[in-house]
Short mmCIF file of C-alpha atoms in Angstrom, two decimals:
data_model
loop_
_atom_site.label_atom_id
_atom_site.label_comp_id
_atom_site.label_asym_id
_atom_site.label_seq_id
_atom_site.Cartn_x
_atom_site.Cartn_y
_atom_site.Cartn_z
CA MET A 1 10.02 9.81 24.91
CA GLU A 2 13.26 10.81 26.54
CA PRO A 3 16.22 12.35 24.72
CA GLU A 4 19.23 10.09 24.67
CA THR A 5 22.82 11.17 24.15
CA GLN A 6 24.58 8.64 22.00
CA ALA A 7 28.31 8.32 22.16
CA VAL A 8 28.24 6.71 18.71
CA ASP A 9 28.48 9.08 15.75
CA LEU A 10 26.46 7.63 12.90
CA THR A 11 26.75 10.64 10.57
CA ALA A 12 29.12 9.08 8.04
CA TYR A 13 27.31 5.73 8.15
CA LEU A 14 23.87 7.29 7.59
CA SER A 15 25.20 9.54 4.79
CA GLU A 16 26.40 6.47 2.94
CA LYS A 17 23.24 4.43 3.58
CA ILE A 18 20.88 7.22 2.51
CA GLY A 19 23.13 8.47 -0.28
CA ALA A 20 23.03 11.97 1.19
CA ASP A 21 25.41 14.92 1.36
CA ASN A 22 25.91 17.30 4.27
CA LEU A 23 23.97 15.02 6.60
CA VAL A 24 23.40 16.33 10.10
CA VAL A 25 21.89 14.33 12.99
CA ASN A 26 19.80 17.01 14.71
CA GLY A 27 18.76 14.73 17.54
CA ILE A 28 18.22 11.18 18.67
CA THR A 29 15.24 10.21 20.83
CA LYS A 30 14.80 6.84 22.43
CA VAL A 31 11.27 5.51 22.94
CA GLU A 32 11.03 4.55 26.59
CA GLN A 33 7.80 2.56 26.44
CA GLY A 34 9.11 -0.48 24.61
CA MET A 35 9.85 -3.60 26.65
CA SER A 36 11.64 -5.63 24.01
CA SER A 37 13.74 -4.22 21.17
CA GLU A 38 14.92 -0.62 21.47
CA THR A 39 13.46 2.07 19.23
CA PHE A 40 15.25 5.32 18.33
CA PHE A 41 14.05 8.27 16.30
CA PHE A 42 16.80 10.00 14.29
CA ASP A 43 16.02 13.56 13.24
CA LEU A 44 18.08 14.14 10.08
CA SER A 45 18.84 17.03 7.71
CA TYR A 46 20.67 16.38 4.44
CA THR A 47 20.98 17.19 0.78
CA LYS A 48 20.00 14.65 -1.84
CA ASN A 49 19.75 15.24 -5.59
CA GLN A 50 20.21 18.94 -4.83
CA ASN A 51 17.15 18.95 -2.57
CA GLU A 52 17.24 19.94 1.08
CA VAL A 53 15.59 17.18 3.12
CA ARG A 54 14.51 17.09 6.74
CA GLU A 55 13.15 13.74 7.93
CA GLU A 56 12.98 11.36 10.85
CA ILE A 57 13.90 7.73 10.48
CA VAL A 58 13.33 4.99 13.03
CA ILE A 59 16.00 2.54 14.11
CA LYS A 60 15.01 -0.67 15.86
CA ARG A 61 17.88 -2.24 17.75
CA GLU A 62 18.19 -5.70 19.29
CA PRO A 63 17.57 -5.70 23.04
CA SER A 64 20.21 -6.29 25.68
CA GLY A 65 17.73 -7.38 28.38
CA GLY A 66 14.02 -6.91 28.93
CA ILE A 67 11.23 -9.40 28.42
CA LEU A 68 12.47 -11.06 25.26
CA GLU A 69 15.52 -13.25 25.04
CA THR A 70 18.07 -12.05 22.47
CA TYR A 71 16.73 -12.69 19.00
CA ASP A 72 17.59 -12.01 15.39
CA LEU A 73 15.99 -8.73 14.26
CA SER A 74 16.87 -9.41 10.63
CA LYS A 75 14.00 -11.94 10.59
CA GLU A 76 11.60 -9.14 11.46
CA PHE A 77 13.13 -6.99 8.72
CA ARG A 78 12.53 -9.70 6.10
CA LEU A 79 9.05 -10.32 7.44
CA LEU A 80 8.05 -6.64 7.17
CA ASN A 81 9.40 -6.51 3.63
CA SER A 82 7.21 -9.45 2.66
CA LEU A 83 4.13 -8.14 4.44
CA ILE A 84 4.33 -4.80 2.60
CA ALA A 85 4.33 -6.74 -0.63
CA GLY A 86 1.21 -8.54 0.63
CA GLY A 87 -0.65 -5.26 1.16
CA ILE A 88 -0.55 -5.29 4.96
CA THR A 89 -0.26 -1.89 6.65
CA VAL A 90 3.23 -1.93 8.18
CA PRO A 91 6.08 0.62 8.36
CA GLN A 92 8.30 0.77 5.29
CA VAL A 93 11.65 -0.78 6.18
CA LEU A 94 14.81 0.77 4.71
CA TRP A 95 17.80 -1.47 5.43
CA ASN A 96 19.06 -4.11 7.84
CA GLU A 97 22.39 -3.73 9.65
CA PRO A 98 23.78 -6.95 11.15
CA ASP A 99 27.13 -5.37 12.14
CA ALA A 100 27.00 -4.84 15.92
CA LYS A 101 29.96 -2.45 15.78
CA ILE A 102 27.96 0.30 14.06
CA PHE A 103 25.42 1.00 16.83
CA GLU A 104 26.35 -1.34 19.68
CA ARG A 105 23.96 -4.09 18.54
CA PRO A 106 22.38 -5.15 15.20
CA PHE A 107 19.45 -3.05 14.02
CA TYR A 108 17.24 -2.22 11.07
CA ALA A 109 15.99 1.15 9.84
CA MET A 110 12.52 2.14 8.69
CA LYS A 111 10.58 5.24 7.70
CA LYS A 112 8.79 7.05 10.47
CA VAL A 113 5.01 6.62 10.38
CA GLU A 114 3.12 9.77 11.38
CA GLY A 115 0.39 9.30 13.97
CA ASP A 116 -0.29 8.31 17.55
CA VAL A 117 0.08 5.15 19.58
CA PHE A 118 -2.47 4.66 22.36
CA ASN A 119 -0.98 2.47 25.05
CA VAL A 120 -2.79 0.88 27.97
CA ASP A 121 -1.45 -0.92 31.03
CA PRO A 122 -2.84 -4.48 31.06
CA ARG A 123 -2.49 -4.67 34.84
CA ARG A 124 -5.20 -2.12 35.55
CA PRO A 125 -8.49 -1.02 34.00
CA SER A 126 -8.12 1.82 31.55
CA LYS A 127 -10.56 4.58 30.55
CA LEU A 128 -11.94 4.52 27.01
CA MET A 129 -9.43 5.63 24.35
CA PHE A 130 -10.18 7.20 20.93
CA ASN A 131 -13.09 9.52 20.26
CA ASP A 132 -16.49 8.45 18.99
CA ASP A 133 -15.89 9.94 15.52
CA GLU A 134 -12.80 7.90 14.79
CA ARG A 135 -13.78 4.66 16.56
CA PRO A 136 -15.89 3.08 13.72
CA SER A 137 -13.22 3.53 11.03
CA LEU A 138 -10.44 2.43 13.40
CA ALA A 139 -12.49 -0.65 14.30
CA GLY A 140 -12.87 -1.45 10.61
CA ASP A 141 -9.13 -1.09 9.98
CA PHE A 142 -8.34 -3.12 13.11
CA VAL A 143 -10.38 -6.08 11.83
CA SER A 144 -9.31 -5.79 8.19
CA ASN A 145 -5.61 -5.77 9.10
CA ILE A 146 -5.80 -8.90 11.24
CA VAL A 147 -7.83 -10.59 8.49
CA LYS A 148 -5.14 -9.67 5.92
CA ILE A 149 -2.47 -11.02 8.25
CA HIS A 150 -4.30 -14.31 8.75
CA ASN A 151 -5.06 -14.67 5.06
CA PHE A 152 -1.52 -13.73 3.96
CA ASP A 153 -0.08 -16.27 1.54
CA TRP A 154 3.08 -16.97 3.55
CA LYS A 155 3.87 -20.14 1.61
CA ASN A 156 4.48 -18.16 -1.56
CA SER A 157 6.24 -15.20 0.05
CA ASP A 158 10.00 -14.72 0.30
CA MET A 159 10.03 -13.91 4.03
CA GLY A 160 12.07 -16.99 4.95
CA PHE A 161 10.42 -16.64 8.34
CA PRO A 162 8.73 -18.00 10.27
CA ALA A 163 9.90 -21.52 9.51
CA ASP A 164 7.22 -23.98 8.47
CA PRO A 165 6.45 -25.88 11.67
CA GLY A 166 4.90 -28.84 9.89
CA LYS A 167 1.34 -30.05 9.77
CA ASP A 168 -1.59 -30.46 12.13
CA ASN A 169 -0.98 -29.39 15.69
CA GLU A 170 2.83 -29.54 15.52
CA ALA A 171 2.99 -25.74 15.36
CA VAL A 172 1.38 -25.30 18.75
CA ILE A 173 3.35 -28.15 20.34
CA ARG A 174 6.59 -26.62 19.09
CA GLN A 175 5.48 -23.23 20.33
CA ILE A 176 4.66 -24.58 23.80
CA GLU A 177 8.06 -26.28 23.89
CA GLN A 178 9.83 -23.04 23.02
CA HIS A 179 8.05 -21.23 25.84
CA GLU A 180 8.71 -24.16 28.15
CA GLN A 181 12.45 -24.00 27.43
CA ALA A 182 12.57 -20.25 28.10
CA ILE A 183 10.61 -20.71 31.34
CA ASP A 184 12.99 -23.52 32.32
CA ARG A 185 16.07 -21.37 31.59
CA ALA A 186 14.58 -18.71 33.84
CA GLY A 187 14.16 -21.31 36.61
CA TYR A 188 10.36 -21.42 36.77
CA ARG A 189 9.57 -24.75 35.06
CA SER A 190 9.80 -26.47 38.45
CA LEU A 191 6.61 -24.78 39.68
CA PRO A 192 3.90 -27.50 39.76
CA ILE A 193 1.26 -25.18 38.25
CA ILE A 194 3.45 -24.53 35.23
CA ALA A 195 4.39 -28.20 34.88
CA MET A 196 0.78 -29.34 35.03
CA SER A 197 -0.50 -26.68 32.64
CA ILE A 198 2.21 -27.25 30.04
CA ASN A 199 1.62 -31.00 30.12
CA TRP A 200 -2.13 -30.51 29.82
CA LEU A 201 -1.90 -28.05 26.92
CA LYS A 202 0.49 -30.34 25.05
CA GLN A 203 -1.70 -33.38 25.55
CA ASN A 204 -4.93 -31.63 24.56
CA SER A 205 -3.89 -29.41 21.65
CA PRO A 206 -6.62 -29.02 19.03
CA GLU A 207 -5.99 -29.57 15.33
CA ILE A 208 -5.00 -26.46 13.37
CA ASP A 209 -7.37 -26.13 10.42
CA ARG A 210 -5.51 -23.25 8.85
CA LEU A 211 -1.85 -22.48 9.48
CA SER A 212 -1.50 -18.70 9.30
CA ILE A 213 0.80 -15.87 10.16
CA VAL A 214 0.07 -14.96 13.79
CA HIS A 215 1.10 -11.44 14.81
CA GLY A 216 1.38 -12.52 18.44
CA ASP A 217 0.85 -9.08 19.99
CA TYR A 218 -2.03 -7.57 18.00
CA ARG A 219 -3.74 -5.02 20.24
CA ILE A 220 -4.23 -1.39 21.16
CA GLY A 221 -0.73 0.07 21.62
CA ASN A 222 0.67 -1.83 18.67
CA PHE A 223 -0.76 0.23 15.86
CA ILE A 224 -0.18 3.82 14.79
CA SER A 225 -3.32 5.77 13.96
CA LYS A 226 -4.07 9.17 12.47
CA GLY A 227 -7.35 10.75 11.43
CA GLY A 228 -9.33 7.69 12.45
CA ARG A 229 -7.30 5.29 10.29
CA ILE A 230 -4.63 2.76 11.17
CA GLN A 231 -1.41 3.89 9.49
CA ALA A 232 0.76 0.93 10.51
CA VAL A 233 0.67 -2.25 12.55
CA ILE A 234 3.87 -2.40 14.59
CA ASP A 235 5.81 -4.62 17.04
CA TRP A 236 6.20 -7.86 15.12
CA GLU A 237 8.70 -9.47 17.51
CA MET A 238 6.26 -12.23 18.51
CA CYS A 239 5.19 -13.13 14.97
CA HIS A 240 5.11 -16.82 14.05
CA LEU A 241 3.06 -19.42 12.21
CA GLY A 242 0.11 -20.87 14.05
CA ASP A 243 -3.64 -20.99 14.51
CA PRO A 244 -5.45 -17.63 13.96
CA HIS A 245 -7.35 -18.31 17.21
CA GLU A 246 -4.17 -17.44 19.08
CA ASP A 247 -4.40 -13.82 17.86
CA LEU A 248 -8.17 -13.80 18.37
CA ALA A 249 -7.90 -14.98 22.00
CA TYR A 250 -5.29 -12.30 22.60
CA ILE A 251 -7.36 -9.57 20.95
CA LEU A 252 -10.39 -10.53 23.06
CA SER A 253 -8.41 -10.63 26.31
CA PRO A 254 -9.81 -8.48 29.16
CA ALA A 255 -6.37 -6.87 29.42
CA TRP A 256 -7.03 -4.76 26.31
CA ARG A 257 -10.64 -3.78 27.01
CA SER A 258 -11.89 -0.41 28.18
CA ALA A 259 -12.74 -0.48 31.88
CA ASP A 260 -16.35 0.65 31.85
CA GLU A 261 -17.65 -0.29 28.40
CA GLY A 262 -15.65 -3.53 27.97
CA LEU A 263 -14.94 -2.64 24.35
CA VAL A 264 -12.43 -4.97 22.71
CA ASN A 265 -9.24 -2.93 22.27
CA HIS A 266 -11.37 0.15 23.03
CA LEU A 267 -12.97 -0.21 19.58
CA MET A 268 -16.00 -2.51 19.49
CA THR A 269 -17.95 -5.12 21.40
CA GLU A 270 -16.83 -8.75 21.39
CA GLY A 271 -19.87 -9.72 19.30
CA GLU A 272 -19.13 -7.03 16.70
CA PHE A 273 -15.50 -8.09 16.47
CA ILE A 274 -16.25 -11.79 15.99
CA LYS A 275 -19.04 -11.10 13.45
CA LYS A 276 -16.87 -8.77 11.36
CA TYR A 277 -13.86 -11.06 11.57
CA GLN A 278 -15.82 -14.13 10.43
CA GLU A 279 -17.46 -12.22 7.58
CA MET A 280 -14.21 -10.77 6.28
CA SER A 281 -11.89 -13.75 6.81
CA GLY A 282 -14.10 -16.70 6.07
CA ILE A 283 -12.64 -18.28 9.21
CA SER A 284 -15.17 -19.69 11.67
CA VAL A 285 -14.42 -18.77 15.29
CA ASP A 286 -14.38 -21.81 17.60
CA PRO A 287 -15.12 -20.99 21.30
CA TYR A 288 -13.12 -24.00 22.58
CA LYS A 289 -10.07 -22.92 20.56
CA LEU A 290 -10.45 -19.36 21.86
CA LEU A 291 -10.26 -20.72 25.39
CA TYR A 292 -7.36 -23.08 24.58
CA TYR A 293 -5.32 -20.29 22.98
CA GLY A 294 -6.15 -18.07 25.93
CA GLY A 295 -4.12 -20.64 27.89
CA ILE A 296 -1.33 -20.60 25.29
CA ASN A 297 -1.22 -16.81 25.50
CA ILE A 298 -0.80 -17.01 29.27
CA ILE A 299 2.08 -19.48 28.81
CA ARG A 300 3.64 -16.99 26.40
CA GLY A 301 3.13 -14.24 28.98
CA LEU A 302 4.85 -16.46 31.54
CA ASP A 303 7.78 -16.96 29.16
CA LEU A 304 8.17 -13.16 28.93
CA MET A 305 7.66 -12.45 32.63
CA CYS A 306 9.98 -15.26 33.76
CA THR A 307 12.66 -14.09 31.31
CA ALA A 308 12.32 -10.56 32.66
CA ALA A 309 12.63 -11.91 36.21
CA LYS A 310 15.79 -13.80 35.23
CA ASN A 311 17.32 -10.69 33.63
CA PHE A 312 16.40 -8.64 36.67
CA THR A 313 17.94 -11.18 39.05
CA HIS A 314 21.17 -11.54 37.09
CA GLY A 315 21.72 -7.84 36.60
CA GLN A 316 21.05 -7.96 32.84
CA SER A 317 18.35 -5.35 33.31
CA SER A 318 18.30 -2.29 35.54
CA ASP A 319 14.69 -1.57 34.52
CA LEU A 320 12.38 -1.78 37.53
CA ARG A 321 9.52 -2.77 35.24
CA ASP A 322 11.27 -6.14 34.96
CA GLY A 323 11.09 -6.42 38.75
CA ILE A 324 7.33 -5.97 38.65
CA HIS A 325 7.14 -8.50 35.84
CA ALA A 326 8.70 -11.04 38.18
CA MET A 327 5.85 -10.39 40.60
CA THR A 328 3.30 -10.70 37.77
CA VAL A 329 4.14 -14.42 37.53
CA ASP A 330 1.75 -15.26 40.41
CA PHE A 331 -1.05 -13.31 38.75
CA LEU A 332 -0.55 -15.20 35.49
CA LEU A 333 -0.49 -18.53 37.32
CA GLU A 334 -3.87 -17.72 38.83
CA ALA A 335 -5.26 -16.84 35.40
CA LEU A 336 -3.76 -20.02 33.96
CA MET A 337 -5.45 -22.14 36.60
CA GLY A 338 -8.77 -20.50 35.72
CA VAL A 339 -8.36 -21.32 32.02
CA ILE A 340 -7.18 -24.92 32.60
CA THR A 341 -10.12 -25.46 34.96
CA MET A 342 -12.58 -24.26 32.29
CA LEU A 343 -10.86 -26.33 29.61
CA THR A 344 -10.96 -29.52 31.64
CA ALA A 345 -14.66 -28.92 32.36
CA SER A 346 -15.58 -28.35 28.70
CA MET B 1 12.83 -19.77 41.45
CA LYS B 2 11.82 -16.53 43.02
CA VAL B 3 13.60 -13.21 42.88
CA SER B 4 15.03 -12.79 46.36
CA ILE B 5 14.01 -9.87 48.55
CA LYS B 6 17.68 -8.88 48.67
CA THR B 7 17.80 -8.67 44.86
CA TYR B 8 14.61 -6.60 44.74
CA ILE B 9 15.89 -4.09 47.27
CA SER B 10 19.35 -3.94 45.75
CA ASN B 11 18.00 -3.33 42.22
CA ILE B 12 15.42 -0.79 43.37
CA ASN B 13 18.13 1.11 45.21
CA ASP B 14 20.48 0.95 42.26
CA VAL B 15 17.89 2.66 40.03
CA LEU B 16 16.86 5.17 42.72
CA ALA B 17 20.44 6.14 43.56
CA ASN B 18 21.94 6.20 40.07
CA ILE B 19 19.05 7.20 37.81
CA VAL B 20 16.29 8.88 39.82
CA LEU B 21 18.23 10.78 42.51
CA PRO B 22 20.51 12.71 40.10
CA SER B 23 17.45 13.96 38.21
CA VAL B 24 15.59 15.22 41.30
CA ASP B 25 16.13 18.97 41.75
CA MET B 26 13.85 19.83 44.63
CA GLY B 27 15.74 19.90 47.94
CA PHE B 28 13.09 18.31 50.15
CA ALA B 29 12.28 15.57 47.61
CA LYS B 30 16.00 14.84 47.20
CA ILE B 31 16.43 14.44 50.96
CA GLN B 32 13.37 12.20 51.26
CA LEU B 33 14.55 10.05 48.40
CA SER B 34 18.04 9.65 49.84
CA TYR B 35 16.48 8.59 53.18
CA ALA B 36 14.24 6.10 51.38
CA ILE B 37 17.34 4.59 49.76
CA ASP B 38 19.07 4.41 53.11
CA MET B 39 16.06 2.78 54.76
CA LEU B 40 15.77 0.17 52.02
CA ASN B 41 19.48 -0.59 52.42
CA GLN B 42 19.02 -1.08 56.14
CA LEU B 43 16.02 -3.37 55.54
CA GLN B 44 17.93 -5.57 53.12
CA ASN B 45 19.32 -7.91 55.77
CA ARG B 46 16.26 -7.79 57.98
CA VAL B 47 13.43 -9.02 55.72
CA GLU B 48 12.59 -12.26 53.98
CA TYR B 49 9.59 -13.94 52.33
CA ARG B 50 6.72 -14.79 54.69
CA HIS B 51 7.11 -18.29 56.14
CA ASP B 52 3.39 -19.05 56.01
CA VAL B 53 3.37 -18.43 52.24
CA ILE B 54 6.39 -20.68 51.71
CA LYS B 55 4.74 -23.32 53.89
CA ASP B 56 1.51 -23.19 51.82
CA ASP B 57 3.53 -23.73 48.63
CA TYR B 58 5.41 -26.58 50.27
CA ILE B 59 2.26 -28.33 51.53
CA ALA B 60 0.60 -28.09 48.11
CA ALA B 61 3.69 -29.48 46.33
CA LYS B 62 3.96 -32.30 48.87
CA ALA B 63 0.25 -33.16 48.57
CA ILE B 64 0.56 -33.35 44.77
CA LEU B 65 3.66 -35.51 45.06
CA ASP B 66 1.96 -37.93 47.45
CA LEU B 67 -1.21 -38.11 45.38
CA ILE B 68 0.59 -38.85 42.13
CA CYS B 69 3.06 -41.29 43.66
CA VAL B 70 0.22 -43.41 45.03
CA ALA B 71 -1.36 -43.45 41.55
CA LEU B 72 1.94 -44.28 39.85
CA ASN B 73 2.58 -47.05 42.36
CA ASP B 74 -0.92 -48.51 41.98
CA ASN B 75 -0.47 -48.57 38.22
CA HIS B 76 3.02 -50.09 38.30
CA VAL B 77 4.88 -47.04 37.01
CA ASP B 78 8.40 -46.85 38.47
CA ILE B 79 9.06 -43.86 40.69
CA PRO B 80 12.63 -42.49 40.35
CA LYS B 81 14.84 -43.19 43.37
CA ASP B 82 15.59 -39.52 44.01
CA ILE B 83 11.87 -38.92 44.56
CA ILE B 84 11.37 -41.63 47.16
CA HIS B 85 12.81 -39.71 50.11
CA HIS B 86 10.52 -36.78 49.36
CA ILE B 87 7.52 -39.10 49.73
CA GLU B 88 8.84 -40.34 53.01
CA SER B 89 9.33 -36.82 54.39
CA ASN B 90 6.75 -35.21 56.67
CA SER B 91 3.04 -35.44 56.08
CA PRO B 92 1.44 -32.00 55.41
CA ASP B 93 0.27 -31.84 59.06
CA GLY B 94 3.82 -32.28 60.33
CA VAL B 95 5.48 -29.63 58.13
CA ALA B 96 7.60 -27.23 60.17
CA ASP B 97 6.61 -23.57 60.23
CA THR B 98 10.03 -22.49 59.03
CA ILE B 99 10.46 -24.30 55.73
CA SER B 100 13.40 -22.73 53.87
CA GLU B 101 13.18 -21.56 50.27
CA ASP B 102 15.69 -24.28 49.32
CA GLU B 103 13.49 -26.97 50.87
CA LEU B 104 10.52 -25.59 48.98
CA THR B 105 12.43 -25.61 45.68
CA ARG B 106 13.45 -29.24 46.22
CA MET B 107 9.86 -30.28 47.00
CA GLU B 108 8.47 -28.37 44.00
CA THR B 109 11.08 -29.92 41.71
CA ALA B 110 10.18 -33.42 42.96
CA SER B 111 6.48 -32.67 42.55
CA THR B 112 7.06 -31.42 38.99
CA LYS B 113 9.03 -34.56 38.13
CA VAL B 114 6.16 -36.86 39.12
CA LEU B 115 3.68 -34.59 37.32
CA ASP B 116 5.72 -35.01 34.12
CA LEU B 117 5.87 -38.74 34.76
CA MET B 118 2.12 -38.89 35.26
CA TYR B 119 1.47 -37.28 31.87
CA GLU B 120 4.12 -39.43 30.14
CA ASN B 121 2.28 -42.50 31.45
CA SER B 122 -1.27 -41.16 31.22
CA THR B 123 -2.53 -44.12 29.17
CA GLN B 124 -1.16 -46.54 31.75
CA ILE B 125 -2.88 -44.90 34.71
CA ASN B 126 -6.44 -46.21 35.13
CA ASN B 127 -7.91 -43.33 37.08
CA PHE B 128 -5.87 -40.64 35.28
CA ASN B 129 -8.73 -38.16 34.89
CA GLU B 130 -9.61 -38.34 38.54
CA ILE B 131 -5.99 -37.82 39.63
CA GLU B 132 -5.66 -34.89 37.20
CA LYS B 133 -8.83 -33.34 38.62
CA ASN B 134 -7.53 -33.68 42.19
CA VAL B 135 -4.16 -32.14 41.28
CA LEU B 136 -5.95 -29.26 39.62
CA SER B 137 -8.09 -28.76 42.69
CA LEU B 138 -4.99 -28.54 44.93
CA LEU B 139 -3.35 -26.04 42.60
CA ARG B 140 -6.50 -23.95 42.41
CA GLN B 141 -6.70 -23.73 46.19
CA LEU B 142 -3.09 -22.54 46.26
CA THR B 143 -3.58 -19.80 43.66
CA LYS B 144 -6.70 -18.63 45.49
CA LYS B 145 -4.69 -18.17 48.68
CA LYS B 146 -1.96 -16.30 46.83
CA ALA B 147 -4.42 -13.91 45.23
CA GLY B 148 -4.86 -12.42 48.70
CA LEU B 149 -1.26 -11.17 48.64
CA ARG B 150 -1.77 -8.85 45.69
CA VAL B 151 -2.37 -5.14 46.08
CA PRO B 152 -3.77 -2.84 43.35
CA THR B 153 -1.29 -1.44 40.85
CA ILE B 154 -0.40 2.23 41.33
CA ASN B 155 -2.49 4.41 39.06
CA LEU B 156 -0.16 6.53 36.94
CA GLU B 157 -3.04 8.60 35.59
CA LEU B 158 -3.73 9.86 39.13
CA LEU B 159 -0.04 10.63 39.71
CA GLU B 160 0.15 12.62 36.50
CA SER B 161 -3.00 14.67 37.12
#
């Protein structure tokens, strides 16, 4: 994390929001690892109900560039509120601020979750993370959280998001179309590989047996852990309704495995993951759907990489990581061809 | 659409000059970095994408276009007028070595249009599965060739140790 000097003074605003006296912002730190929305840690001291308090709060602000197109963070705020009520381990959100004048762009605030985030670079093999003592309990939490997410009763929640995409396979068709539009806006829909793959995936989409909340980015690097337990599942920007196999294909992707042991998300073998998941969720894992959603996940990756390339080209991003993302497009196209080839053969 | 070499160099230099250089304290490193920026600036107008790679993309797009157009024609599916002249352009053997990026984009766009048309009319095309298989084979060959361009990602763990 790098310290960031903010020209904006939020002291009065935060005092009012927290209901605090004598509030002092001791420091603001921006998390540099994020590639989508911006995350800031605010170190605060204040008096409340005659008690001296020192705490850090987290502010998540809408992005100005990066790999995601501009989106409404208030949806994520409402989603997190609902998920907490459903017993899913997520950070406790505090308030949503739609007024862009306060802190340059809309944001929401949440309590800081103590613990560590273990990030890996999907473009290269990574040595095994976590120690052997904490791995079994982390593996258990990893499976139980995704099971809770997939079994969450979204129909009877007040999240107001994601919108109900309708029945059968409409959710995946709509999802492909959204990615297709983003890829088109970035200027990459005219590549024959993308055109062929999108057409194929649309024409061969399997039925969705159970429409669930899909996290969309559930992996190592997107949970906070401490003492061998997952304290919070984070980064919900990609969340939507869909087939649970989409998350499962993503979780099982080679990108998140340890280099030498091939452990899924550095936690367990593929067989252990699938066995535990099926036992706990009651959802039967379908190998064809895993492969199909592997293709969908690559299309989603292309959406992100092409958007990053567009932002990089048009000067909306001065982050060189977006430049490398533009070059990652060819790698994803190769992977996509591999998946489509296997799908057409099966 | 590809990010142009000019954009890559310009953006890399922007970050190096305005973000990295001011934070480098060591004299020798600062000098080396400033020379790297200068060199990249000088290269900006001297480099472009490899012609053989552009040509490979062009030949694949043209082959797909030709393949699908024959199938569409055989199955009485109308081919849009703006596509016709692309079919009549050079055969893959006669493609010039110096295809421009604009020419490639036009050919890829035409190829994509007939691909979309093929899927829209899939039930009308008798040998659809065979055509699809052949298109896939052409695309697979292309991605295989391109894989040879990639170099391993820099290992940050080694840099940090």
